[in-house]
Short mmCIF file of C-alpha atoms in Angstrom, two decimals:
data_model
loop_
_atom_site.label_atom_id
_atom_site.label_comp_id
_atom_site.label_asym_id
_atom_site.label_seq_id
_atom_site.Cartn_x
_atom_site.Cartn_y
_atom_site.Cartn_z
CA MET A 1 5.94 -45.85 -9.12
CA PRO A 2 3.85 -44.07 -11.82
CA ALA A 3 1.19 -41.67 -10.50
CA ALA A 4 -1.65 -43.75 -11.96
CA GLN A 5 -0.35 -46.87 -10.21
CA VAL A 6 -0.02 -44.96 -6.92
CA GLN A 7 -3.65 -43.86 -7.20
CA LYS A 8 -4.82 -47.44 -7.73
CA MET A 9 -2.82 -48.65 -4.76
CA LYS A 10 -4.13 -45.76 -2.64
CA LEU A 11 -7.70 -46.85 -3.29
CA LEU A 12 -6.91 -50.44 -2.27
CA TYR A 13 -4.99 -49.40 0.83
CA LEU A 14 -7.81 -47.09 1.84
CA MET A 15 -10.30 -49.95 1.56
CA LYS A 16 -7.98 -52.14 3.63
CA ILE A 17 -7.63 -49.51 6.37
CA LEU A 18 -11.36 -48.87 6.61
CA THR A 19 -12.14 -52.59 6.63
CA GLU A 20 -9.57 -53.60 9.23
CA ARG A 21 -9.50 -50.60 11.57
CA THR A 22 -12.84 -48.87 11.65
CA ASP A 23 -16.31 -49.44 13.02
CA GLU A 24 -19.05 -47.28 14.49
CA ASN A 25 -17.05 -46.69 17.67
CA HIS A 26 -13.69 -46.28 15.95
CA PRO A 27 -14.00 -43.93 12.94
CA LEU A 28 -11.03 -42.28 11.24
CA THR A 29 -11.01 -38.72 9.89
CA ALA A 30 -9.76 -37.87 6.41
CA ALA A 31 -6.63 -36.35 7.98
CA GLU A 32 -5.96 -39.55 9.95
CA LEU A 33 -6.46 -41.65 6.83
CA CYS A 34 -3.95 -39.45 4.98
CA THR A 35 -1.41 -39.92 7.77
CA ILE A 36 -1.79 -43.73 7.77
CA LEU A 37 -1.48 -43.88 3.98
CA SER A 38 1.69 -41.80 4.06
CA MET A 39 3.39 -43.23 7.15
CA GLU A 40 2.55 -46.92 6.77
CA TYR A 41 2.16 -47.41 3.01
CA ASP A 42 4.34 -44.59 1.64
CA VAL A 43 1.40 -43.33 -0.43
CA PRO A 44 0.94 -39.54 -0.43
CA ALA A 45 -2.66 -38.38 -0.04
CA GLU A 46 -4.66 -35.22 0.47
CA ARG A 47 -8.01 -34.94 2.20
CA LYS A 48 -9.80 -33.97 -1.01
CA SER A 49 -8.47 -37.07 -2.78
CA VAL A 50 -9.52 -39.24 0.20
CA TYR A 51 -13.06 -37.86 -0.08
CA ARG A 52 -13.09 -38.75 -3.80
CA ASP A 53 -11.75 -42.23 -3.08
CA ILE A 54 -14.38 -42.85 -0.40
CA ALA A 55 -17.07 -41.78 -2.87
CA ALA A 56 -15.66 -44.27 -5.39
CA LEU A 57 -15.64 -47.07 -2.78
CA ARG A 58 -19.24 -46.27 -1.89
CA GLU A 59 -20.19 -46.43 -5.57
CA PHE A 60 -18.40 -49.79 -5.72
CA GLY A 61 -20.76 -51.02 -2.99
CA LEU A 62 -18.93 -50.64 0.32
CA ASP A 63 -21.06 -49.40 3.21
CA ILE A 64 -18.84 -46.53 4.38
CA GLU A 65 -20.58 -44.28 6.88
CA GLN A 66 -19.59 -40.85 8.18
CA SER A 67 -19.93 -39.91 11.82
CA THR A 68 -20.40 -36.23 12.70
CA GLY A 69 -21.04 -36.69 16.42
CA GLY A 70 -18.63 -36.81 19.33
CA ILE A 71 -16.08 -38.88 17.38
CA PRO A 72 -16.11 -37.65 13.77
CA GLY A 73 -14.77 -39.65 10.87
CA PHE A 74 -15.44 -42.43 8.39
CA TYR A 75 -16.08 -46.07 9.28
CA MET A 76 -17.22 -49.35 7.74
CA GLY A 77 -20.95 -49.57 8.46
CA SER A 78 -21.66 -53.21 7.64
CA ARG A 79 -19.59 -56.23 6.67
CA LEU A 80 -20.09 -59.57 5.03
CA PHE A 81 -20.38 -61.13 8.51
CA GLU A 82 -21.68 -59.46 11.65
CA LEU A 83 -19.76 -59.98 14.89
CA ALA A 84 -22.47 -62.25 16.32
CA GLU A 85 -22.32 -64.42 13.19
CA LEU A 86 -18.53 -64.73 13.46
CA LYS A 87 -18.85 -65.69 17.14
CA LEU A 88 -21.22 -68.51 16.14
CA LEU A 89 -18.75 -69.74 13.52
CA VAL A 90 -15.82 -69.56 15.96
CA ASP A 91 -17.78 -71.57 18.53
CA ALA A 92 -18.69 -74.17 15.89
CA VAL A 93 -15.05 -74.56 14.81
CA GLN A 94 -13.87 -74.91 18.41
CA ALA A 95 -16.55 -77.45 19.27
CA SER A 96 -16.00 -79.69 16.25
CA ARG A 97 -14.08 -82.86 17.03
CA SER A 98 -13.50 -83.44 13.32
CA ILE A 99 -11.20 -80.41 13.04
CA THR A 100 -7.65 -80.79 14.31
CA GLY A 101 -6.24 -78.38 16.89
CA LYS A 102 -3.85 -76.89 14.33
CA LYS A 103 -6.61 -76.34 11.77
CA THR A 104 -8.89 -74.93 14.47
CA ASP A 105 -6.35 -72.17 15.15
CA GLU A 106 -5.92 -71.46 11.43
CA LEU A 107 -9.66 -71.24 10.77
CA ILE A 108 -10.27 -68.95 13.75
CA GLN A 109 -7.52 -66.61 12.56
CA LYS A 110 -9.17 -66.47 9.13
CA LEU A 111 -12.55 -65.74 10.72
CA GLU A 112 -10.97 -62.96 12.77
CA SER A 113 -9.67 -61.39 9.56
CA LEU A 114 -13.28 -60.92 8.42
CA ALA A 115 -13.92 -58.58 11.37
CA GLY A 116 -12.57 -55.14 12.17
CA ARG A 117 -9.56 -54.88 14.45
CA GLU A 118 -11.60 -54.18 17.59
CA ASP A 119 -14.16 -56.88 16.83
CA ALA A 120 -11.30 -59.32 16.16
CA ARG A 121 -10.04 -58.63 19.70
CA GLN A 122 -13.49 -59.50 21.02
CA LEU A 123 -13.42 -62.73 19.05
CA GLN A 124 -10.02 -63.60 20.52
CA GLN A 125 -11.46 -63.11 24.00
CA GLN A 126 -14.23 -65.57 23.09
CA VAL A 127 -11.72 -68.30 22.19
CA PHE A 128 -11.56 -70.94 24.93
CA LEU A 129 -9.23 -73.89 25.23
CA TYR A 130 -11.59 -76.83 24.98
CA LYS A 131 -10.35 -79.86 26.89
CA ARG A 132 -11.97 -82.23 24.46
CA ALA A 133 -10.91 -84.85 21.98
CA LYS A 134 -9.91 -83.50 18.58
CA THR A 135 -9.10 -85.59 15.56
CA GLU A 136 -5.40 -86.00 14.77
CA ASN A 137 -6.05 -86.84 11.13
CA GLU A 138 -4.78 -83.84 9.14
CA THR A 139 -5.90 -85.49 5.89
CA ILE A 140 -9.59 -84.93 6.70
CA TYR A 141 -9.56 -81.72 4.63
CA TYR A 142 -8.17 -83.52 1.60
CA ASN A 143 -10.75 -86.27 2.17
CA VAL A 144 -13.58 -83.73 2.08
CA ASP A 145 -12.16 -82.23 -1.11
CA TYR A 146 -11.85 -85.68 -2.73
CA ILE A 147 -15.42 -86.54 -1.75
CA HIS A 148 -16.84 -83.29 -3.14
CA THR A 149 -14.88 -83.83 -6.37
CA ALA A 150 -16.12 -87.42 -6.65
CA ILE A 151 -19.73 -86.33 -6.16
CA TYR A 152 -19.37 -83.54 -8.71
CA THR A 153 -17.67 -85.75 -11.30
CA ASN A 154 -19.92 -88.75 -10.53
CA VAL A 155 -17.17 -91.28 -9.76
CA GLN A 156 -16.48 -93.82 -7.02
CA ILE A 157 -13.76 -93.56 -4.39
CA ARG A 158 -11.63 -96.02 -2.47
CA PHE A 159 -9.93 -95.67 0.90
CA GLN A 160 -8.64 -97.53 3.91
CA TYR A 161 -10.56 -97.30 7.19
CA THR A 162 -9.05 -97.01 10.66
CA GLU A 163 -9.94 -97.67 14.29
CA TRP A 164 -8.39 -97.07 17.73
CA THR A 165 -6.79 -99.80 19.81
CA ARG A 166 -6.67 -99.92 23.60
CA GLN A 167 -3.01 -98.94 23.32
CA LYS A 168 -4.30 -95.63 21.90
CA GLU A 169 -2.88 -96.42 18.50
CA ILE A 170 -4.63 -96.15 15.15
CA ARG A 171 -4.75 -99.31 13.07
CA LEU A 172 -6.28 -100.22 9.74
CA LYS A 173 -9.52 -102.19 9.80
CA ARG A 174 -9.85 -105.44 7.84
CA ASN A 175 -6.04 -105.72 7.75
CA GLY A 176 -5.80 -102.70 5.48
CA ALA A 177 -8.39 -103.82 2.93
CA TRP A 178 -9.65 -101.16 0.52
CA TYR A 179 -13.21 -99.87 0.79
CA VAL A 180 -14.76 -99.02 -2.59
CA VAL A 181 -17.97 -96.96 -2.42
CA SER A 182 -20.08 -94.48 -4.34
CA PRO A 183 -20.23 -91.20 -2.35
CA TRP A 184 -23.53 -89.31 -2.27
CA ALA A 185 -23.56 -86.89 0.64
CA LEU A 186 -21.72 -85.52 3.68
CA THR A 187 -23.47 -84.93 6.99
CA TRP A 188 -22.72 -84.00 10.61
CA ASP A 189 -23.82 -86.04 13.61
CA ASP A 190 -22.70 -85.80 17.24
CA GLU A 191 -19.88 -83.39 16.21
CA ASN A 192 -18.46 -85.86 13.68
CA TYR A 193 -18.38 -85.66 9.88
CA TYR A 194 -19.83 -88.63 7.99
CA LEU A 195 -19.95 -89.76 4.38
CA ILE A 196 -23.18 -91.34 3.13
CA ALA A 197 -22.22 -93.76 0.35
CA TYR A 198 -23.54 -96.75 -1.55
CA ASP A 199 -21.72 -100.03 -0.94
CA GLU A 200 -22.10 -102.32 -3.94
CA GLN A 201 -21.21 -105.50 -2.00
CA SER A 202 -24.02 -105.11 0.53
CA GLU A 203 -26.27 -103.27 -1.97
CA ARG A 204 -27.21 -100.59 0.55
CA LEU A 205 -26.28 -97.12 1.76
CA LYS A 206 -23.72 -96.94 4.57
CA HIS A 207 -22.03 -94.18 6.55
CA TYR A 208 -18.33 -93.68 7.28
CA ARG A 209 -16.50 -91.27 9.61
CA VAL A 210 -14.49 -88.97 7.35
CA ASP A 211 -11.67 -88.53 9.89
CA LYS A 212 -11.15 -92.32 9.96
CA MET A 213 -10.46 -92.52 6.22
CA GLN A 214 -6.92 -92.75 4.86
CA LYS A 215 -5.23 -92.85 1.45
CA MET A 216 -8.39 -91.84 -0.40
CA GLU A 217 -8.36 -92.06 -4.19
CA LEU A 218 -10.76 -91.19 -6.99
CA LEU A 219 -11.66 -94.05 -9.34
CA GLU A 220 -12.76 -93.99 -12.95
CA GLU A 221 -15.89 -96.08 -12.35
CA LYS A 222 -19.16 -94.16 -12.26
CA ARG A 223 -21.16 -93.99 -9.03
CA LEU A 224 -23.82 -96.56 -8.24
CA GLY A 225 -26.89 -96.46 -6.00
CA LYS A 226 -28.58 -93.40 -7.47
CA GLU A 227 -32.03 -94.96 -7.15
CA LEU A 228 -31.51 -95.67 -3.45
CA PHE A 229 -30.19 -92.19 -2.69
CA GLU A 230 -33.01 -90.42 -4.54
CA ASN A 231 -35.40 -91.86 -1.96
CA PHE A 232 -33.01 -91.33 0.94
CA ASP A 233 -34.01 -88.81 3.62
CA ILE A 234 -30.91 -87.74 5.55
CA VAL A 235 -32.95 -86.01 8.27
CA ALA A 236 -35.09 -89.10 8.83
CA PHE A 237 -31.96 -91.27 8.78
CA GLU A 238 -30.34 -89.19 11.53
CA LYS A 239 -33.50 -89.35 13.65
CA ARG A 240 -33.74 -93.14 13.62
CA THR A 241 -30.03 -93.86 14.12
CA PHE A 242 -28.24 -93.33 17.41
CA GLY A 243 -24.65 -92.11 17.23
CA MET A 244 -24.71 -93.09 13.53
CA PHE A 245 -24.71 -96.78 14.49
CA GLY A 246 -26.76 -98.79 12.04
CA GLY A 247 -29.08 -101.70 12.72
CA ARG A 248 -32.21 -103.31 11.34
CA GLU A 249 -35.00 -100.81 10.98
CA GLU A 250 -38.16 -101.31 13.03
CA ARG A 251 -41.13 -99.16 13.92
CA VAL A 252 -40.96 -99.13 17.70
CA THR A 253 -43.82 -98.13 19.98
CA MET A 254 -42.88 -96.66 23.36
CA VAL A 255 -44.66 -94.93 26.23
CA CYS A 256 -42.96 -91.97 27.87
CA ARG A 257 -43.50 -89.76 30.87
CA GLU A 258 -44.61 -86.18 30.31
CA TYR A 259 -41.30 -84.66 31.44
CA LEU A 260 -39.51 -86.40 28.53
CA ALA A 261 -41.53 -84.55 25.87
CA GLY A 262 -38.59 -82.24 25.11
CA VAL A 263 -36.16 -85.16 24.90
CA ILE A 264 -38.45 -86.97 22.45
CA ILE A 265 -38.91 -83.88 20.26
CA ASP A 266 -35.15 -83.22 20.22
CA ARG A 267 -34.53 -86.84 19.19
CA PHE A 268 -37.33 -87.46 16.65
CA GLY A 269 -38.39 -83.95 15.60
CA ARG A 270 -41.48 -81.81 16.10
CA ASP A 271 -43.53 -83.95 13.72
CA VAL A 272 -43.50 -86.94 16.11
CA MET A 273 -47.03 -87.83 17.20
CA MET A 274 -47.40 -88.01 20.99
CA VAL A 275 -50.68 -89.72 21.94
CA PRO A 276 -51.87 -89.15 25.55
CA GLN A 277 -52.17 -92.38 27.54
CA GLY A 278 -53.70 -91.04 30.72
CA GLY A 279 -51.99 -89.47 33.69
CA GLU A 280 -48.46 -88.33 32.88
CA TRP A 281 -47.80 -90.75 30.01
CA PHE A 282 -47.90 -90.44 26.23
CA ARG A 283 -47.25 -92.95 23.44
CA ILE A 284 -45.05 -92.62 20.37
CA SER A 285 -44.42 -94.88 17.38
CA VAL A 286 -41.21 -94.09 15.52
CA PRO A 287 -38.84 -95.76 13.02
CA VAL A 288 -35.62 -96.79 14.76
CA ALA A 289 -32.40 -98.54 13.79
CA VAL A 290 -32.36 -101.19 16.53
CA SER A 291 -28.87 -101.35 17.99
CA PRO A 292 -27.06 -101.38 21.36
CA GLN A 293 -26.79 -97.61 21.02
CA PHE A 294 -30.59 -97.30 20.82
CA PHE A 295 -30.95 -99.53 23.87
CA GLY A 296 -28.34 -97.43 25.69
CA TRP A 297 -30.33 -94.29 24.92
CA ALA A 298 -33.54 -95.86 26.23
CA ALA A 299 -31.78 -97.21 29.33
CA GLY A 300 -30.40 -93.76 30.04
CA LEU A 301 -33.95 -92.43 30.37
CA GLY A 302 -34.59 -94.92 33.16
CA THR A 303 -38.19 -95.41 34.26
CA GLY A 304 -39.34 -92.53 32.12
CA ILE A 305 -39.70 -94.68 29.01
CA GLN A 306 -40.84 -98.20 28.19
CA ILE A 307 -40.63 -100.14 24.94
CA LEU A 308 -43.99 -101.78 24.18
CA ARG A 309 -43.62 -103.36 20.78
CA PRO A 310 -42.67 -105.08 18.64
CA GLU A 311 -42.27 -107.90 21.14
CA SER A 312 -38.95 -108.94 19.58
CA VAL A 313 -37.40 -105.52 20.29
CA ARG A 314 -38.87 -105.52 23.81
CA ARG A 315 -37.23 -108.92 24.50
CA GLU A 316 -33.91 -107.76 23.05
CA PHE A 317 -33.98 -104.77 25.36
CA GLN A 318 -34.70 -107.02 28.34
CA GLU A 319 -31.72 -109.21 27.41
CA TYR A 320 -29.57 -106.11 27.00
CA LEU A 321 -30.46 -104.97 30.53
CA LYS A 322 -29.99 -108.47 31.97
CA GLY A 323 -26.55 -108.70 30.39
CA ILE A 324 -25.48 -105.48 32.08
CA ALA A 325 -27.05 -106.44 35.41
CA SER A 326 -25.34 -109.85 35.38
CA MET A 327 -21.94 -108.17 35.44
CA TYR A 328 -22.75 -106.75 38.87
CA GLU A 329 -24.70 -109.61 40.45
CA ASN A 330 -21.75 -111.76 41.60
CA ASP A 331 -18.85 -109.90 43.20
CA GLY A 332 -16.71 -112.98 42.81
CA GLU A 333 -16.89 -112.57 39.06
CA GLN A 334 -15.16 -109.20 39.21
CA SER A 335 -11.71 -110.73 39.46
CA ARG A 336 -11.84 -112.17 35.96
CA PHE A 337 -12.06 -108.66 34.51
CA TRP A 338 -9.05 -107.50 36.49
CA GLN A 339 -6.69 -110.33 35.55
#
């Protein structure tokens, strides 16, 4: 290899060694760097040339520090991601149900490559085997790419939508009918990835689980629903829906016990107005997508919350509770569920 080419490779290998193997607690001296270059990469180097190369890498913008204390040597001072930031990203990847187990392992390995060797070992120690449901749909990554491309190029998409059966099998909804929508945004909710899109047939915005989409295609038709999406507030949408289940929108007034203040703020945000009602109670009035999921949330808070109005929603909630209670009132009725 020509001398000039060797010098270029030496600079790149030196950057690789410093990036992968050094940190504040694990510096390498110029002599050690020369040895690694020679023994592992077959690139001859002298200490003086290593000093010059480090100066060039510093001028390029790398934060290469020199330790003169108990452990002398050179080390990478700062990186694109700090270890704490990488730990957060690793935890997020592990926790996401929308990322398959195989892709989870691949992404974590890529995140580890952004850290030094010792920090990567720490990250590996932070990896836990989550006994949780993970999507089995490997096409989710292509779906996300298609959706981003459709948004960027301003075109509609079509896909088939799936659901689980009690036999734990995936089947196509609507007998495999194609869904044609105009994609506008992607959002996370309850550890799942959702597409917000305009449905021309219903003339409204809807949401779809990205991991439940199959055979996605880009269409030539331009997107519709721009006017609706311009006035669409994703944050407000997520606050008023429960588990991304839609329903008719109502402004619901409820009274809550003081100890539920944190629950209410987590659900509806810090801007929610909580009006004292005397004693340990306060009142809120919030927009809600009325659905069984909303009623389930309210029921889960027990006697700590009460729906006041509108009267129609209050009655629906009463019927919801009665329907559940009726399943347990007559023991003789149990047998029909077991047959």
